[in-house]
Coordinates of C-alpha atoms in Angstrom, one line a residue:
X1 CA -45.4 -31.0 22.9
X2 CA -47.2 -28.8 21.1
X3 CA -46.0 -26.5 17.7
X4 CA -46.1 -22.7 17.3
X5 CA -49.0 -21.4 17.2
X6 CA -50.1 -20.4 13.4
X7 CA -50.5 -17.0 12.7
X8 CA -53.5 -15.6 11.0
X9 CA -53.7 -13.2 8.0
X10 CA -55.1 -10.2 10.5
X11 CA -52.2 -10.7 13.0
X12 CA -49.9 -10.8 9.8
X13 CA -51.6 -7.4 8.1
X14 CA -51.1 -5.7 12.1
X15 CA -47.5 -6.2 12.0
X16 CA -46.4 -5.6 8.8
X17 CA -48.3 -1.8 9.6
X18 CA -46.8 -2.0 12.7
X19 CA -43.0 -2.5 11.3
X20 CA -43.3 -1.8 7.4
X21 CA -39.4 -2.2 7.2
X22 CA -39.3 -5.7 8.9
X23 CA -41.4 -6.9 5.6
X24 CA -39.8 -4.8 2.6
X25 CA -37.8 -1.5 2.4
X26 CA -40.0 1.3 1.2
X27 CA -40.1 2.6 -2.2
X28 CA -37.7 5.3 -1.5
X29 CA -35.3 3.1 0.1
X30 CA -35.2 0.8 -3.0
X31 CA -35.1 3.5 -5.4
X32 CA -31.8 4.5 -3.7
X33 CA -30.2 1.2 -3.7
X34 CA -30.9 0.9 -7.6
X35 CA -29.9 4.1 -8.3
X36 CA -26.7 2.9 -6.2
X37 CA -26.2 0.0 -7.3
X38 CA -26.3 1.9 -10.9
X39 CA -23.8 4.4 -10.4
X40 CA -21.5 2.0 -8.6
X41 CA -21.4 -0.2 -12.2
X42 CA -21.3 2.7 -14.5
X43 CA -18.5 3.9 -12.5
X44 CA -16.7 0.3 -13.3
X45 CA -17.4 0.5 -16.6
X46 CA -16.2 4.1 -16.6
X47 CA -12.7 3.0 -14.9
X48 CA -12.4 0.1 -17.3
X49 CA -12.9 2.4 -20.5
X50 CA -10.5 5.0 -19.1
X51 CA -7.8 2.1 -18.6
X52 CA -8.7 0.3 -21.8
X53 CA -9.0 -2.9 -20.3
X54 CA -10.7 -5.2 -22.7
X55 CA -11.1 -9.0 -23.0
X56 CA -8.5 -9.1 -25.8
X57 CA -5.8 -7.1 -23.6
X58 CA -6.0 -9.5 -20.9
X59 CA -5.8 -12.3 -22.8
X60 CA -3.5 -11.2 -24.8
X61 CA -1.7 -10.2 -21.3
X62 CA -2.6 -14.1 -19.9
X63 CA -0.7 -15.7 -23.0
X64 CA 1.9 -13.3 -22.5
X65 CA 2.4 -14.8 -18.9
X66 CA 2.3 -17.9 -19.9
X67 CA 5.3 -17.5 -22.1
X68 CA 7.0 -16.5 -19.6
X69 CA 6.4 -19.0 -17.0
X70 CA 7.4 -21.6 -19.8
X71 CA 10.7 -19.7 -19.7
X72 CA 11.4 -19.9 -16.3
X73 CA 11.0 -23.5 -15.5
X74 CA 13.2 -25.4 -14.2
X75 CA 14.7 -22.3 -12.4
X76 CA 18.5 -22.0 -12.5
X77 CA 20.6 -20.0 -10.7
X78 CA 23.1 -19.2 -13.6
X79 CA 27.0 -18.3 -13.4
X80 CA 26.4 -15.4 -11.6
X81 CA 25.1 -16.8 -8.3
X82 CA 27.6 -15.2 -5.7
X83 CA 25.9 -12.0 -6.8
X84 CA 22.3 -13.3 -5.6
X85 CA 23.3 -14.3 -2.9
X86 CA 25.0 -11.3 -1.9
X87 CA 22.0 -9.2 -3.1
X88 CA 19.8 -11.2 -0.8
X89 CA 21.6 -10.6 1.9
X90 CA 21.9 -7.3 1.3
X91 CA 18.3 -7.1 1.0
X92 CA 18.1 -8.6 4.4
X93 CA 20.5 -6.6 5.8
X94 CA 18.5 -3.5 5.0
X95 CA 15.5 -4.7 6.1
X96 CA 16.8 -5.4 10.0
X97 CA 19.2 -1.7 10.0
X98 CA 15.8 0.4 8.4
X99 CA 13.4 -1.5 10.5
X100 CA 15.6 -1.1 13.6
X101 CA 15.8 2.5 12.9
X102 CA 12.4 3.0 12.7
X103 CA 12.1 1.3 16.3
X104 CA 14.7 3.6 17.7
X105 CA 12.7 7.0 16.5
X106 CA 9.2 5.7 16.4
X107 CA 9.8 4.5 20.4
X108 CA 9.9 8.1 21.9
X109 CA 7.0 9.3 18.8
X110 CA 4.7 6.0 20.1
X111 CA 4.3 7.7 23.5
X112 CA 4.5 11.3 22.8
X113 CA 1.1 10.1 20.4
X114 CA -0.2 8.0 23.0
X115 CA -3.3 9.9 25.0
X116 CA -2.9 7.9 28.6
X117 CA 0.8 9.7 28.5
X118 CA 0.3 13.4 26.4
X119 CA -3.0 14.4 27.6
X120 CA -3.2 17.2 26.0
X121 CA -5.9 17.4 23.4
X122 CA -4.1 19.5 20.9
X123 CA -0.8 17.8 21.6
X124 CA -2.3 14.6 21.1
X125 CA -3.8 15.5 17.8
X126 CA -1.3 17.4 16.1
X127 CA 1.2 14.3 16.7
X128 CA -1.3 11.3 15.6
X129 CA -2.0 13.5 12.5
X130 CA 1.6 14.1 11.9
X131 CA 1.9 10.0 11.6
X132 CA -0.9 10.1 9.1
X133 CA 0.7 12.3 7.0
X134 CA 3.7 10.5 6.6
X135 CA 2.4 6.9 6.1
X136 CA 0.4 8.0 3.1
X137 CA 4.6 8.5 1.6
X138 CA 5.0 4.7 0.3
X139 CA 8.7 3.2 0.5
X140 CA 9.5 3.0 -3.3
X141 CA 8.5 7.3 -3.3
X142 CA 11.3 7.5 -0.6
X143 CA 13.7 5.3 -2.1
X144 CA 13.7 7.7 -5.0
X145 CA 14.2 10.7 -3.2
X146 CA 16.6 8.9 -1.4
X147 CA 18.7 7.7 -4.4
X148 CA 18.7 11.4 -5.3
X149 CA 20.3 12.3 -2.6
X150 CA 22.8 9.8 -1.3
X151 CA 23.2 8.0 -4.4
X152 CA 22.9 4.2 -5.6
X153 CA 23.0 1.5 -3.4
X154 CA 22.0 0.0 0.2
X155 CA 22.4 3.6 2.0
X156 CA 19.3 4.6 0.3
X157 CA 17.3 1.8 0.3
X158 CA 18.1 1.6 4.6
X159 CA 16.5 4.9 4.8
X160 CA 13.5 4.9 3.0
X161 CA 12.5 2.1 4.9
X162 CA 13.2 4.0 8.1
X163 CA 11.4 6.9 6.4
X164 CA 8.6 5.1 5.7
X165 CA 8.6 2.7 8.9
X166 CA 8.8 5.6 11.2
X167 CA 5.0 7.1 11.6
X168 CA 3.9 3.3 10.9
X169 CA 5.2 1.8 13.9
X170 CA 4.7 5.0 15.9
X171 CA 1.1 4.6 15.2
X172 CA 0.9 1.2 16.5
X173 CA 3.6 1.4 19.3
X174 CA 1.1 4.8 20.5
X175 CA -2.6 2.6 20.2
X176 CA -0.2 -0.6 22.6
X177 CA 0.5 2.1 25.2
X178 CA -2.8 3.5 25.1
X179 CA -4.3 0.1 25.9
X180 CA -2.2 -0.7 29.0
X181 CA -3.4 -1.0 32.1
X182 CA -3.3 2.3 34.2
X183 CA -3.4 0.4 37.7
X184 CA 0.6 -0.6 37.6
X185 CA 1.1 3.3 36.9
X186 CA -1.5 4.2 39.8
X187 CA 0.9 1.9 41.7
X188 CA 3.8 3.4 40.8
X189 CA 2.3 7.0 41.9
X190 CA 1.0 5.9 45.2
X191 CA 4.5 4.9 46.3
X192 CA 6.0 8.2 45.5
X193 CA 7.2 7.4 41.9
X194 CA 7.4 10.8 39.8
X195 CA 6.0 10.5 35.6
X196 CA 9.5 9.1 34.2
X197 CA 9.3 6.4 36.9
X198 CA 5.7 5.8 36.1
X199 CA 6.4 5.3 32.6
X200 CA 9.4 3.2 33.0
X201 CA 8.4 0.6 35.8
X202 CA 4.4 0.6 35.5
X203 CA 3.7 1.3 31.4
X204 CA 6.9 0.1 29.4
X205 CA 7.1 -3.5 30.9
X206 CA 3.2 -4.0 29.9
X207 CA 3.8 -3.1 26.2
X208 CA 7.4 -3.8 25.3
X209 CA 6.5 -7.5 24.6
X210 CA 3.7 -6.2 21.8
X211 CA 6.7 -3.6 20.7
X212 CA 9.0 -6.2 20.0
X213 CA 6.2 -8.4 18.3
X214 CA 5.6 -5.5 16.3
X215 CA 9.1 -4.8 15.5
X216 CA 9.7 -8.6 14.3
X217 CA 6.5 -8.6 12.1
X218 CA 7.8 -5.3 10.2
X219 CA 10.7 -6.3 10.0
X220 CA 9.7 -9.7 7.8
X221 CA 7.7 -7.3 6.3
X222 CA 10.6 -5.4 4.9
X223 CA 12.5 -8.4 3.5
X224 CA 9.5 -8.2 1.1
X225 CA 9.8 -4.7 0.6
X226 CA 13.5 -4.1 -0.1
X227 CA 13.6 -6.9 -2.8
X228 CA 11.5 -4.2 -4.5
X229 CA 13.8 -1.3 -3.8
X230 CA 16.3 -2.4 -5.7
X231 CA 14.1 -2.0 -8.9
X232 CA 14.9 1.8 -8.5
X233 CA 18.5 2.0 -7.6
X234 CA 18.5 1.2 -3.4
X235 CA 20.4 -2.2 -3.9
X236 CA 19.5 -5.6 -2.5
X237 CA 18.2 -8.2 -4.5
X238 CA 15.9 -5.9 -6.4
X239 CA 18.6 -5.1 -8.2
X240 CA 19.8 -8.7 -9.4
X241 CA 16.1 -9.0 -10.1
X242 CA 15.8 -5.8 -12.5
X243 CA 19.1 -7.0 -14.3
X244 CA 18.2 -10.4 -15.0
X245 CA 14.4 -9.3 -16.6
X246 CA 16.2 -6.8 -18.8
X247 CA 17.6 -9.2 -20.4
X248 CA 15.1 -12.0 -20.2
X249 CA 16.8 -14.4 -18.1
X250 CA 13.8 -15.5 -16.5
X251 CA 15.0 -19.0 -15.3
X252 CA 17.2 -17.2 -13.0
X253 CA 14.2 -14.7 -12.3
X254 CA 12.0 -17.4 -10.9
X255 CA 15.6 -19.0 -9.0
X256 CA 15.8 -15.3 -7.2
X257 CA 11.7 -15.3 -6.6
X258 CA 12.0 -18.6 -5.4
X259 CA 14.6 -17.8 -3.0
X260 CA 13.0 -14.5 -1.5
X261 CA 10.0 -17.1 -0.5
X262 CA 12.0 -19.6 1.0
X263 CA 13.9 -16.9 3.6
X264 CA 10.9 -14.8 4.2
X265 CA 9.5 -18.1 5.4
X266 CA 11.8 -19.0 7.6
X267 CA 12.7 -15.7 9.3
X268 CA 8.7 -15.9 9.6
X269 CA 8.7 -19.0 11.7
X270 CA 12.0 -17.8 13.5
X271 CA 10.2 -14.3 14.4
X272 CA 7.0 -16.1 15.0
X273 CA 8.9 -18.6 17.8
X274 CA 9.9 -15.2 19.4
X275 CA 7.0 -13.3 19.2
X276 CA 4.7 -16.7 21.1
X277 CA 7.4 -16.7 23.7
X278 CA 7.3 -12.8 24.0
X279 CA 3.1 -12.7 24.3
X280 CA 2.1 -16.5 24.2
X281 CA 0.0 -18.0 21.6

């Protein structure tokens, strides 16, 4: 066997004249990327002087933390444990009603937004831009209004994560449908079935596995999100959490935090049991 033939300094010269760019970007090219790569640090040094952040803050901020963690070990879940426990379930609670609500509106929104079923440009559009708008509303900016309006407790903190759910899973639930297979509906047609039939026999049994999936996954998504609710008033075990740092009882603080983890893990490995026998591995 023989090597690769070498390659002499004329053949060399001939490509790189041939494809300049294969060699080395031209001047103008790498005068833009400095001259990007400048403006991209000054504007970093720019965002850190507007925030003030300075080695002495953060470690100033670091020793701060570490106080704290010193504090909360071993964790303990103090006299006042029936009310964790109820403000965990509570946070649970909202989580599954919010999320299930979501399901129930987002359902008829996923397919009025999906193109293979509304096929009207305009239509199709106006709705998709419709969910944009209302997932750039985080959950805590509805739990607020929420509060306002229907006062303290679970109640609020239920519908801001329907609120906020809604156009989520609508988006998603629309970009499944889209991605069915249009055969089964052809089917359905070429027997006589009308557009409700279609939709029902030949398009909703392809997607409602990857609905449900999707339902599960926001839904342990939530439990994460409505501990954090409480902080403003919606109840759960945001709420027990807020209390408790007020008034710096941080070993039951890391007994709550600790406890979040543990149930979000295992309604992850109970969802994630369903969703493998809903779509397989």
């Amino acid at each position: 066997m023989t090597g690769p033939a070498a390659i002499g300094a004329h053949e060399i010269a001939a490509l790189r004249a041939r494809m300049p760019r294969a060699f080395a970007p031209p001047p103008g090219v790498r005068a833009a990327r400095i001259i990007g790569g400048l403006a991209a640090l000054s504007w970093l040094l720019a965002l850190l002087w507007w925030f003030d952040i300075t080695p002495m803050r953060l470690w100033g901020g670091i020793a701060g933390l570490s106080r704290i963690i010193v504090l909360m070990i071993p964790p303990s879940p103090g006299e006042q444990w029936q009310d964790i426990l109820r403000g965990l379930a509570e946070s649970v609670a909202m989580a599954f009603l919010g999320t299930f609500a979501a399901v129930v509106v987002a359902l008829p929104l996923g397919f009025l937004g999906a193109r293979n079923v509304v096929v009207n440009a305009l239509a199709h559009f106006s709705v998709r831009r419709v969910f944009d708008t209302l997932r750039g509303m985080d959950q805590l900016i509805w739990a607020l209004a929420f509060v306002r309006a229907v006062g303290l407790g679970p109640l609020a903190g239920v519908l801001a994560i329907m609120a906020a759910e809604i156009a989520v899973l609508a988006k998603v639930f629309a970009e499944a449908i889209e991605n069915a297979d249009p055969r089964e509906g052809e089917a359905i047609t070429a027997v006589g079935g009308n557009r409700l039939l279609r939709i029902r026999f030949g398009l909703l049994p392809q997607v409602l596995p990857v609905l449900v999936a999707q339902f599960l996954y926001q839904f342990e998504s939530n439990i994460r999100s409505a501990s954090i609710l409480g902080v403003v008033g919606a109840g759960g075990i945001g709420l027990q959490i807020a209390e408790r740092i007020k008034v710096r009882y941080w070993d039951q603080v890391l007994f709550i935090i600790l406890l979040i983890l543990v149930t979000v893990a295992l309604i992850d490995a109970v969802s994630a049991r369903i969703r493998r026998r809903l779509i397989g591995p």
